[in-house]
CSV table of C-alpha atoms and ligand atoms in Angstrom, one decimal:
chain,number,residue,atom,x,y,z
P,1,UNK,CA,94.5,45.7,-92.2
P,2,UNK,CA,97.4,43.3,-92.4
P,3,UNK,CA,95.2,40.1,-92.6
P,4,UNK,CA,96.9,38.0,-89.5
P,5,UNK,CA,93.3,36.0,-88.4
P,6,UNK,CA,94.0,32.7,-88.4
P,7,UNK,CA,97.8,32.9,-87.9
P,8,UNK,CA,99.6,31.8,-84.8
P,9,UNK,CA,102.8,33.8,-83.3
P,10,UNK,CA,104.8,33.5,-80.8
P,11,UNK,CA,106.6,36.4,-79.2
P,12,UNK,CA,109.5,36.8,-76.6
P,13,UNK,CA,110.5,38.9,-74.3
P,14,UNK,CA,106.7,40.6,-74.5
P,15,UNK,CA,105.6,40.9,-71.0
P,16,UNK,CA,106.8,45.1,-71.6
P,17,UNK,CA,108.3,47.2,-74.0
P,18,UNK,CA,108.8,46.6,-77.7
P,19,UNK,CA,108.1,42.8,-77.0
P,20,UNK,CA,104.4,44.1,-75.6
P,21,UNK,CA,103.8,46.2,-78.4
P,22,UNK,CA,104.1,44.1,-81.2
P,23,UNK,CA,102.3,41.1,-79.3
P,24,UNK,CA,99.5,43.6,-79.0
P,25,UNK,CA,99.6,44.8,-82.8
P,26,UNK,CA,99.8,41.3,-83.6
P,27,UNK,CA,96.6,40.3,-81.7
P,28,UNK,CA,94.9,43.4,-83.0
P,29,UNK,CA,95.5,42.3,-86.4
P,30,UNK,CA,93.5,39.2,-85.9
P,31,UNK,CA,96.7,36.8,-84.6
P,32,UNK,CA,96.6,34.3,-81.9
P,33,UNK,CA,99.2,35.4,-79.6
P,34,UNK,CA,101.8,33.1,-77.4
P,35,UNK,CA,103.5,35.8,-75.1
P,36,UNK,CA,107.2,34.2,-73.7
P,37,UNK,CA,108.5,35.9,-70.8
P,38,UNK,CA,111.0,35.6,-67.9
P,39,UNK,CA,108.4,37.9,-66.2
P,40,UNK,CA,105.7,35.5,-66.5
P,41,UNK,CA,103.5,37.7,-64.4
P,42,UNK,CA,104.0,40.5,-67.2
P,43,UNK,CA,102.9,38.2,-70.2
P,44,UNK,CA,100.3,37.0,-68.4
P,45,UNK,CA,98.7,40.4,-68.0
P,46,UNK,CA,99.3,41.4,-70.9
P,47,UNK,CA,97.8,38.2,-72.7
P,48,UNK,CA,94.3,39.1,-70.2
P,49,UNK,CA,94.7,42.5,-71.9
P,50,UNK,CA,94.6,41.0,-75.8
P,51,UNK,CA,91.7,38.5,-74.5
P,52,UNK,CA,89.7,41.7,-73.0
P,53,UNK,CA,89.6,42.8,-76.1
P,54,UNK,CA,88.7,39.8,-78.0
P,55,UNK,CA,91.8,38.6,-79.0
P,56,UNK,CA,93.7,35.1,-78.8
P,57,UNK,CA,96.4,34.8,-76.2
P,58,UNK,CA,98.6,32.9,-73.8
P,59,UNK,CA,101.5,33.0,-71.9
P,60,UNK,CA,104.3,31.1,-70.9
P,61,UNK,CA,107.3,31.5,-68.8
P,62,UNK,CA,110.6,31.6,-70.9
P,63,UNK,CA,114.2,32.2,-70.2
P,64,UNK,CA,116.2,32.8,-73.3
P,65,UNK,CA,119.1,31.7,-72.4
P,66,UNK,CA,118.2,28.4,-71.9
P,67,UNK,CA,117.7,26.3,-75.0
P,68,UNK,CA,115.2,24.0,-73.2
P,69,UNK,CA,113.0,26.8,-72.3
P,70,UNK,CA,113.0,28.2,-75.9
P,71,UNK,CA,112.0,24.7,-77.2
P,72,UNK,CA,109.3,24.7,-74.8
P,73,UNK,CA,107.8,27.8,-75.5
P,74,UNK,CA,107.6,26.8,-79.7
P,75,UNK,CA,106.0,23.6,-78.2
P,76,UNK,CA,103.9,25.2,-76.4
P,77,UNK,CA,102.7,27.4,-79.4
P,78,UNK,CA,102.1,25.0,-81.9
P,79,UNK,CA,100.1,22.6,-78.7
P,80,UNK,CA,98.2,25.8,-77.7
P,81,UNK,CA,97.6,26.7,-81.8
P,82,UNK,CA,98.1,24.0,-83.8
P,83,UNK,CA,100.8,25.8,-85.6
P,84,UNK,CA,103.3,28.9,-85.6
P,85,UNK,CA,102.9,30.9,-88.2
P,86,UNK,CA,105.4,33.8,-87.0
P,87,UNK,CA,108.2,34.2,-84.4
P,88,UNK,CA,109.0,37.3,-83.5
P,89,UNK,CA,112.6,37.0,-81.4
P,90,UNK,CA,112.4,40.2,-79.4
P,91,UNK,CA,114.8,39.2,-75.9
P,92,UNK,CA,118.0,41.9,-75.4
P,93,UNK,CA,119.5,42.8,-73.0
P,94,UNK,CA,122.3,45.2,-72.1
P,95,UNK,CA,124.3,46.0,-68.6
P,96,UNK,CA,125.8,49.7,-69.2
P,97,UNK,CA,128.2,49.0,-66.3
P,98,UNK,CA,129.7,45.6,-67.5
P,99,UNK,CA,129.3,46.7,-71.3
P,100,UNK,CA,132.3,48.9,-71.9
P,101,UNK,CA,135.0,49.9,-74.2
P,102,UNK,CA,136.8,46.6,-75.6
P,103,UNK,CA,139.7,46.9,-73.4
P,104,UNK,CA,137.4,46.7,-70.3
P,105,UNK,CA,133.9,44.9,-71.6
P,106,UNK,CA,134.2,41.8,-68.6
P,107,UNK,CA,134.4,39.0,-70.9
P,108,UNK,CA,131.9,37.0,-68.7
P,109,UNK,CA,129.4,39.4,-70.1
P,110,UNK,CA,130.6,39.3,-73.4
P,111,UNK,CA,129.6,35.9,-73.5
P,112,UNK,CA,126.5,35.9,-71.8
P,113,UNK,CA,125.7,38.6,-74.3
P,114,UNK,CA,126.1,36.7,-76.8
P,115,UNK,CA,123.7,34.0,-75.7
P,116,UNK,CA,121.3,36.2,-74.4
P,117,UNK,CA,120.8,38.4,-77.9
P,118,UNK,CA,122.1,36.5,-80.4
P,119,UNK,CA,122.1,32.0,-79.6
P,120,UNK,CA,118.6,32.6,-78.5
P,121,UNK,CA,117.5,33.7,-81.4
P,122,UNK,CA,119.0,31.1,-83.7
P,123,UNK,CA,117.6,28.5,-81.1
P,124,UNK,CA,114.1,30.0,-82.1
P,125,UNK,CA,114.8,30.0,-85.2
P,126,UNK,CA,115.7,26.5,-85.9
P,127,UNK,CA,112.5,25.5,-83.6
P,128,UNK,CA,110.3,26.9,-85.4
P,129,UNK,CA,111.7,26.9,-88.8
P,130,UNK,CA,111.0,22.8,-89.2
P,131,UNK,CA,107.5,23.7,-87.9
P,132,UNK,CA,106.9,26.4,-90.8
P,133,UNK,CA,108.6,23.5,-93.7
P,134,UNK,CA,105.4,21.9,-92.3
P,135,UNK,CA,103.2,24.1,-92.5
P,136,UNK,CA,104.1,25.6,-96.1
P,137,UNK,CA,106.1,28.9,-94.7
P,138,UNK,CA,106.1,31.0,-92.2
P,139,UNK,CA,107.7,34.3,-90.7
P,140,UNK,CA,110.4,35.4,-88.4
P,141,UNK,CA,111.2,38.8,-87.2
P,142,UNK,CA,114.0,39.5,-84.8
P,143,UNK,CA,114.5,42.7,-82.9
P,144,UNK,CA,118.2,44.0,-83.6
P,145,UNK,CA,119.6,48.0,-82.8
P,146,UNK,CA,120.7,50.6,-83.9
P,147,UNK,CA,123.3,49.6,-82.2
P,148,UNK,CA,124.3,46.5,-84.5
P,149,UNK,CA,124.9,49.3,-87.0
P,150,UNK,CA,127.1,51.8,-85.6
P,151,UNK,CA,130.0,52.1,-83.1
P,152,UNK,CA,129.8,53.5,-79.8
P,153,UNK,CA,131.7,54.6,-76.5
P,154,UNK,CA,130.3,51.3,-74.9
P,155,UNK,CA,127.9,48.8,-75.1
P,156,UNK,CA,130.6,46.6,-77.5
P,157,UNK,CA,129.1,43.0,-76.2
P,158,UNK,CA,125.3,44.5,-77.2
P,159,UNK,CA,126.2,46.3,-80.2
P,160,UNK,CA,128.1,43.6,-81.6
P,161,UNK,CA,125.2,40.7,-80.6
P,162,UNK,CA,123.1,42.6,-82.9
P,163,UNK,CA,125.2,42.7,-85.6
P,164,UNK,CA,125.3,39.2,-85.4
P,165,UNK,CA,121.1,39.3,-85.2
P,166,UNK,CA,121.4,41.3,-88.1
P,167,UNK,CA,123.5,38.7,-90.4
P,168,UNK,CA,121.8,35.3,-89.3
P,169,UNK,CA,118.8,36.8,-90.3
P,170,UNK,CA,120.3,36.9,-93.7
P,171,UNK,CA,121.3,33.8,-93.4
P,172,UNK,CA,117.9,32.4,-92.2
P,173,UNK,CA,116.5,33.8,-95.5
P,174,UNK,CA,118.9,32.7,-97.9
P,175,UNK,CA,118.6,29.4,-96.3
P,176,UNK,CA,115.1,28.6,-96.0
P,177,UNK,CA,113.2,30.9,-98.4
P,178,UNK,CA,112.4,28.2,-100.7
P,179,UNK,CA,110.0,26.6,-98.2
P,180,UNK,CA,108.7,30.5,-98.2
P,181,UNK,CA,109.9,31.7,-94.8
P,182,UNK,CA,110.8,34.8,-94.3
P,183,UNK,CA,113.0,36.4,-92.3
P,184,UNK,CA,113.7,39.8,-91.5
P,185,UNK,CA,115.1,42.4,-88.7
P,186,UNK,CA,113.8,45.3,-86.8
P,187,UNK,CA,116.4,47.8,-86.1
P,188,UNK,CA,114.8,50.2,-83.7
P,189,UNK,CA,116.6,53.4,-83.0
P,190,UNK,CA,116.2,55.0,-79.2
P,191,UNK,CA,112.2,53.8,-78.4
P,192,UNK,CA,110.3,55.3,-75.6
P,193,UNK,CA,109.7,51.9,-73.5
P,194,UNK,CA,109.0,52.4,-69.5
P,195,UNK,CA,112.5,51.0,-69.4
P,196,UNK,CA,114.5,53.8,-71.1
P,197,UNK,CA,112.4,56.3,-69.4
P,198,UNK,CA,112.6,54.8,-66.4
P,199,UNK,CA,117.0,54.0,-66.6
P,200,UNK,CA,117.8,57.5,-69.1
P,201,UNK,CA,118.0,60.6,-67.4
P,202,UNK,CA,116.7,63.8,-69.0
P,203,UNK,CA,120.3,65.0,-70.7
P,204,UNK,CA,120.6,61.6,-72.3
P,205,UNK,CA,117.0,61.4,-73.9
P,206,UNK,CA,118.1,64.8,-74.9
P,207,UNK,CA,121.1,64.3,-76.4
P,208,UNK,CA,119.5,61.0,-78.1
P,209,UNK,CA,116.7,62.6,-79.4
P,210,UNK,CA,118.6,65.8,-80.9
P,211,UNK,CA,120.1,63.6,-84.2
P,212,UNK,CA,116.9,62.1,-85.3
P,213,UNK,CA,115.1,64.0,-88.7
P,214,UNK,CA,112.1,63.6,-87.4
P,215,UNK,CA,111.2,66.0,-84.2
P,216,UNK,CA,109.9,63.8,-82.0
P,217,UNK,CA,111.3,60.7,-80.1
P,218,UNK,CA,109.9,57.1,-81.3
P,219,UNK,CA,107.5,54.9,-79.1
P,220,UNK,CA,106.8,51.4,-78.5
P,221,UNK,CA,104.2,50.9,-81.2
P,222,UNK,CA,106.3,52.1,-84.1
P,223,UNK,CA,108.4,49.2,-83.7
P,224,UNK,CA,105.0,46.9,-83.3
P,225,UNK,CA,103.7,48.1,-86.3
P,226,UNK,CA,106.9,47.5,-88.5
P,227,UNK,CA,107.1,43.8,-86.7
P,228,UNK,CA,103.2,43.6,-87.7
P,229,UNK,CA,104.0,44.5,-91.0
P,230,UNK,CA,106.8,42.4,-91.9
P,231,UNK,CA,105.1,39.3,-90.0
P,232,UNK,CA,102.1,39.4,-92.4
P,233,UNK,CA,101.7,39.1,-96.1
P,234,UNK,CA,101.9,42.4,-97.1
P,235,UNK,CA,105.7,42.5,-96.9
P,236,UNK,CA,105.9,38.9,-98.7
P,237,UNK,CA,108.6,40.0,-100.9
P,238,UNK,CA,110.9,41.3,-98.4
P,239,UNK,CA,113.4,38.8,-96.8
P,240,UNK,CA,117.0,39.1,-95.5
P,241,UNK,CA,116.5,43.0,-94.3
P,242,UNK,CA,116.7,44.7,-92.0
P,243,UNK,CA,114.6,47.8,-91.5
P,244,UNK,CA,115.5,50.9,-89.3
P,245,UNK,CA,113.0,52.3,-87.7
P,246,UNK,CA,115.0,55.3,-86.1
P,247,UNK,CA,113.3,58.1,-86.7
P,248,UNK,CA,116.2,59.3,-89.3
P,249,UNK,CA,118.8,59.2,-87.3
P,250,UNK,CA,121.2,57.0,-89.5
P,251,UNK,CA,120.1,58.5,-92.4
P,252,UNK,CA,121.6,61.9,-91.9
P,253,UNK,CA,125.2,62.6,-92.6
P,254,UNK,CA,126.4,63.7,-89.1
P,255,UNK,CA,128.2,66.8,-90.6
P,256,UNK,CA,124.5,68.4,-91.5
P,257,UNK,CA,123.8,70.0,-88.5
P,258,UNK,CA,127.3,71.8,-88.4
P,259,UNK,CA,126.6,72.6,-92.5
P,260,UNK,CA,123.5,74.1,-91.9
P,261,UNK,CA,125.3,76.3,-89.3
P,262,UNK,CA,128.3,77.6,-91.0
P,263,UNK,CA,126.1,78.4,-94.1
P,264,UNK,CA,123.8,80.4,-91.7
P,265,UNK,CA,127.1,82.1,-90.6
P,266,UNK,CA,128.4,82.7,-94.1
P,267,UNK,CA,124.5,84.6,-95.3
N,301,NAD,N1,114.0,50.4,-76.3
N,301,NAD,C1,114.9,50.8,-77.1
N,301,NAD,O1,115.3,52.0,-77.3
N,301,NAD,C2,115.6,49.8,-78.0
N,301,NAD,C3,116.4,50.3,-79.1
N,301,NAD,C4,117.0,49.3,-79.9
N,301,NAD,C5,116.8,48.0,-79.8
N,301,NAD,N2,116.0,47.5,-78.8
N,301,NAD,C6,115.8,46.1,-78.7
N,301,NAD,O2,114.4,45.8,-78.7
N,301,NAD,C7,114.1,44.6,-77.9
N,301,NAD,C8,113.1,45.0,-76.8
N,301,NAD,O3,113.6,46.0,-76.0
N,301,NAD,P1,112.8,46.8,-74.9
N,301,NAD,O4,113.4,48.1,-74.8
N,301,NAD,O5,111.3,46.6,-75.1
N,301,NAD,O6,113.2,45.9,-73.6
N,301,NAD,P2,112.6,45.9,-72.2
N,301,NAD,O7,113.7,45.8,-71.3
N,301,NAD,O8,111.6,47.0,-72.0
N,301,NAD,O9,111.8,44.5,-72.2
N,301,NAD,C9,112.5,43.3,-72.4
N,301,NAD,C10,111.5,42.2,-72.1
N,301,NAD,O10,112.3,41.0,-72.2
N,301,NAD,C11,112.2,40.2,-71.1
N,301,NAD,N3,113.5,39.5,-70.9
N,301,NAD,C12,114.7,40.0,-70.6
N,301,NAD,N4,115.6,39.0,-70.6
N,301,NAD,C13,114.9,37.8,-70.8
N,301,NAD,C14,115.3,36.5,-70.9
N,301,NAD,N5,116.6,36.1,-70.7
N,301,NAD,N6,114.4,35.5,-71.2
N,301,NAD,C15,113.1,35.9,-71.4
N,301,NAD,N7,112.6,37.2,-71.3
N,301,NAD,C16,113.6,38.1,-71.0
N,301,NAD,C17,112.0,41.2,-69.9
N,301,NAD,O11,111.3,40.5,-68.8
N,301,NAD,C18,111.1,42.2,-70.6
N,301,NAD,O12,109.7,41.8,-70.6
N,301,NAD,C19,115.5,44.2,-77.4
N,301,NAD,O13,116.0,43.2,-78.2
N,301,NAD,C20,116.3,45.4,-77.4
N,301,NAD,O14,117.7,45.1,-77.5
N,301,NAD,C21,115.4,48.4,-77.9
């Protein structure tokens, strides 16, 4: 039990997917939920779900990349709560066909990227963060990648967004952890959402899943339950990090597999 009655969070992007999961862990956990989505339809549902079961919820349309509509959604926590105890900035997005190499990433995209993944979350952030001084503290948790950690064939606008995600949440807790916010970032590795399944053929899920350590594939909830865990007391000595919740992947030295393989050949 991670002891989240009482507490009010908001969380983007949450109408599928990661965003989803965690809104759900939250609730579970005894949260009151605000569920921001440009699929308003989606967060709706899902905030019927969390009441079905008892919980606290409500939804509101939200477009991250406009700074008005990310005001608006804090507002409309702390109106609909009375406070906001925890932000969980989930929104990112990625285009594989405008997201290429750096020669050819279109630099429209690049910037859009770069609002879409990265402003937004420091336009949460400093939303909410006044609200927390308030309130005596508070916590943020932004979604990051994989992706912010390593390089790649493509996806340089994405990657490189999340890099960013990962440093600002740095800077968010050197900066405001002496009116006890926390901040702190979720790297997920590949997660099993209806979106990857639904855009990643067969080979690539295969070919993803093959450099984990751990033999199986992660899913939706894994990353809701490390954003549960770092949004609630029990982590509140951990600011500024950013955990990786890959399954092992970056944690093995990539020559391993081709070790274990040459020592086989050698007896
Ligand atoms: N799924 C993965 O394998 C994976 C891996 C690493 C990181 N991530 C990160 O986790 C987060 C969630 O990913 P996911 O796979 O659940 O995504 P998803 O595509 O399944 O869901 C994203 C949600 O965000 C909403 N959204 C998108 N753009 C928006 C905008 N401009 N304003 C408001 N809402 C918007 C969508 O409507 C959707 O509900 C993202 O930040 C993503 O970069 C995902």
């Amino acid at each position: 039990m991670l002891g989240l009655e009482g507490k009010a969070a908001l969380v983007t992007g949450s109408a599928i997917g990661i965003g989803q999961s965690a809104a759900l862990t939250l609730a579970k956990e005894g949260a009151k939920v605000m569920l921001a989505d440009y699929n308003e339809a989606g967060a709706k549902e899902t905030a019927a779900m969390i009441e079905k079961e008892g919980g606290v919820a409500s939804a509101i349309f939200l477009d991250a990349n406009d700074e008005e509509s990310i005001r608006a959604a804090v507002k409309a926590t702390v109106d609909q709560f009375g406070t906001i105890d925890i932000l969980v900035n989930n929104v990112g997005v990625t285009i594989a066909s405008k997201d290429l190499d750096v020669l050819n990433v279109d630099l429209d995209y690049w910037d859009q990227t770069m609002k879409t993944n990265l402003k937004s979350v420091l336009i949460g952030s400093r939303e909410a963060i006044p609200y927390m001084q308030k309130n005596g503290g508070g916590s943020i948790v932004n979604t990051a990648s994989g992706s912010g950690m390593l390089g790649d064939i493509g996806r340089t606008a994405y990657g490189t967004s999340k890099a960013g995600v990962i440093n600002l949440t740095r800077y968010i807790a050197t900066q405001y952890g002496s009116a006890n916010i926390r901040c702190n970032t979720v790297s997920p590795g590949l997660i099993l959402t209806p979106t990857a399944k639904r855009d990643m053929t067969p080979e690539v899920l295969k070919i993803l899943g093959k450099f984990n350590a751990l033999p199986y594939q992660g899913e939706p909830e894994d990353i809701g339950n490390a954003i549960a865990f770092l949004a609630s007391d029990a982590s509140k000595f951990i600011t500024g990090q950013n955990i990786v919740v890959d399954g092992g992947l970056t944690t093995k030295n990539p020559s391993v597999d081709d070790m274990i393989e040459l020592m086989s050949k050698q007896g």
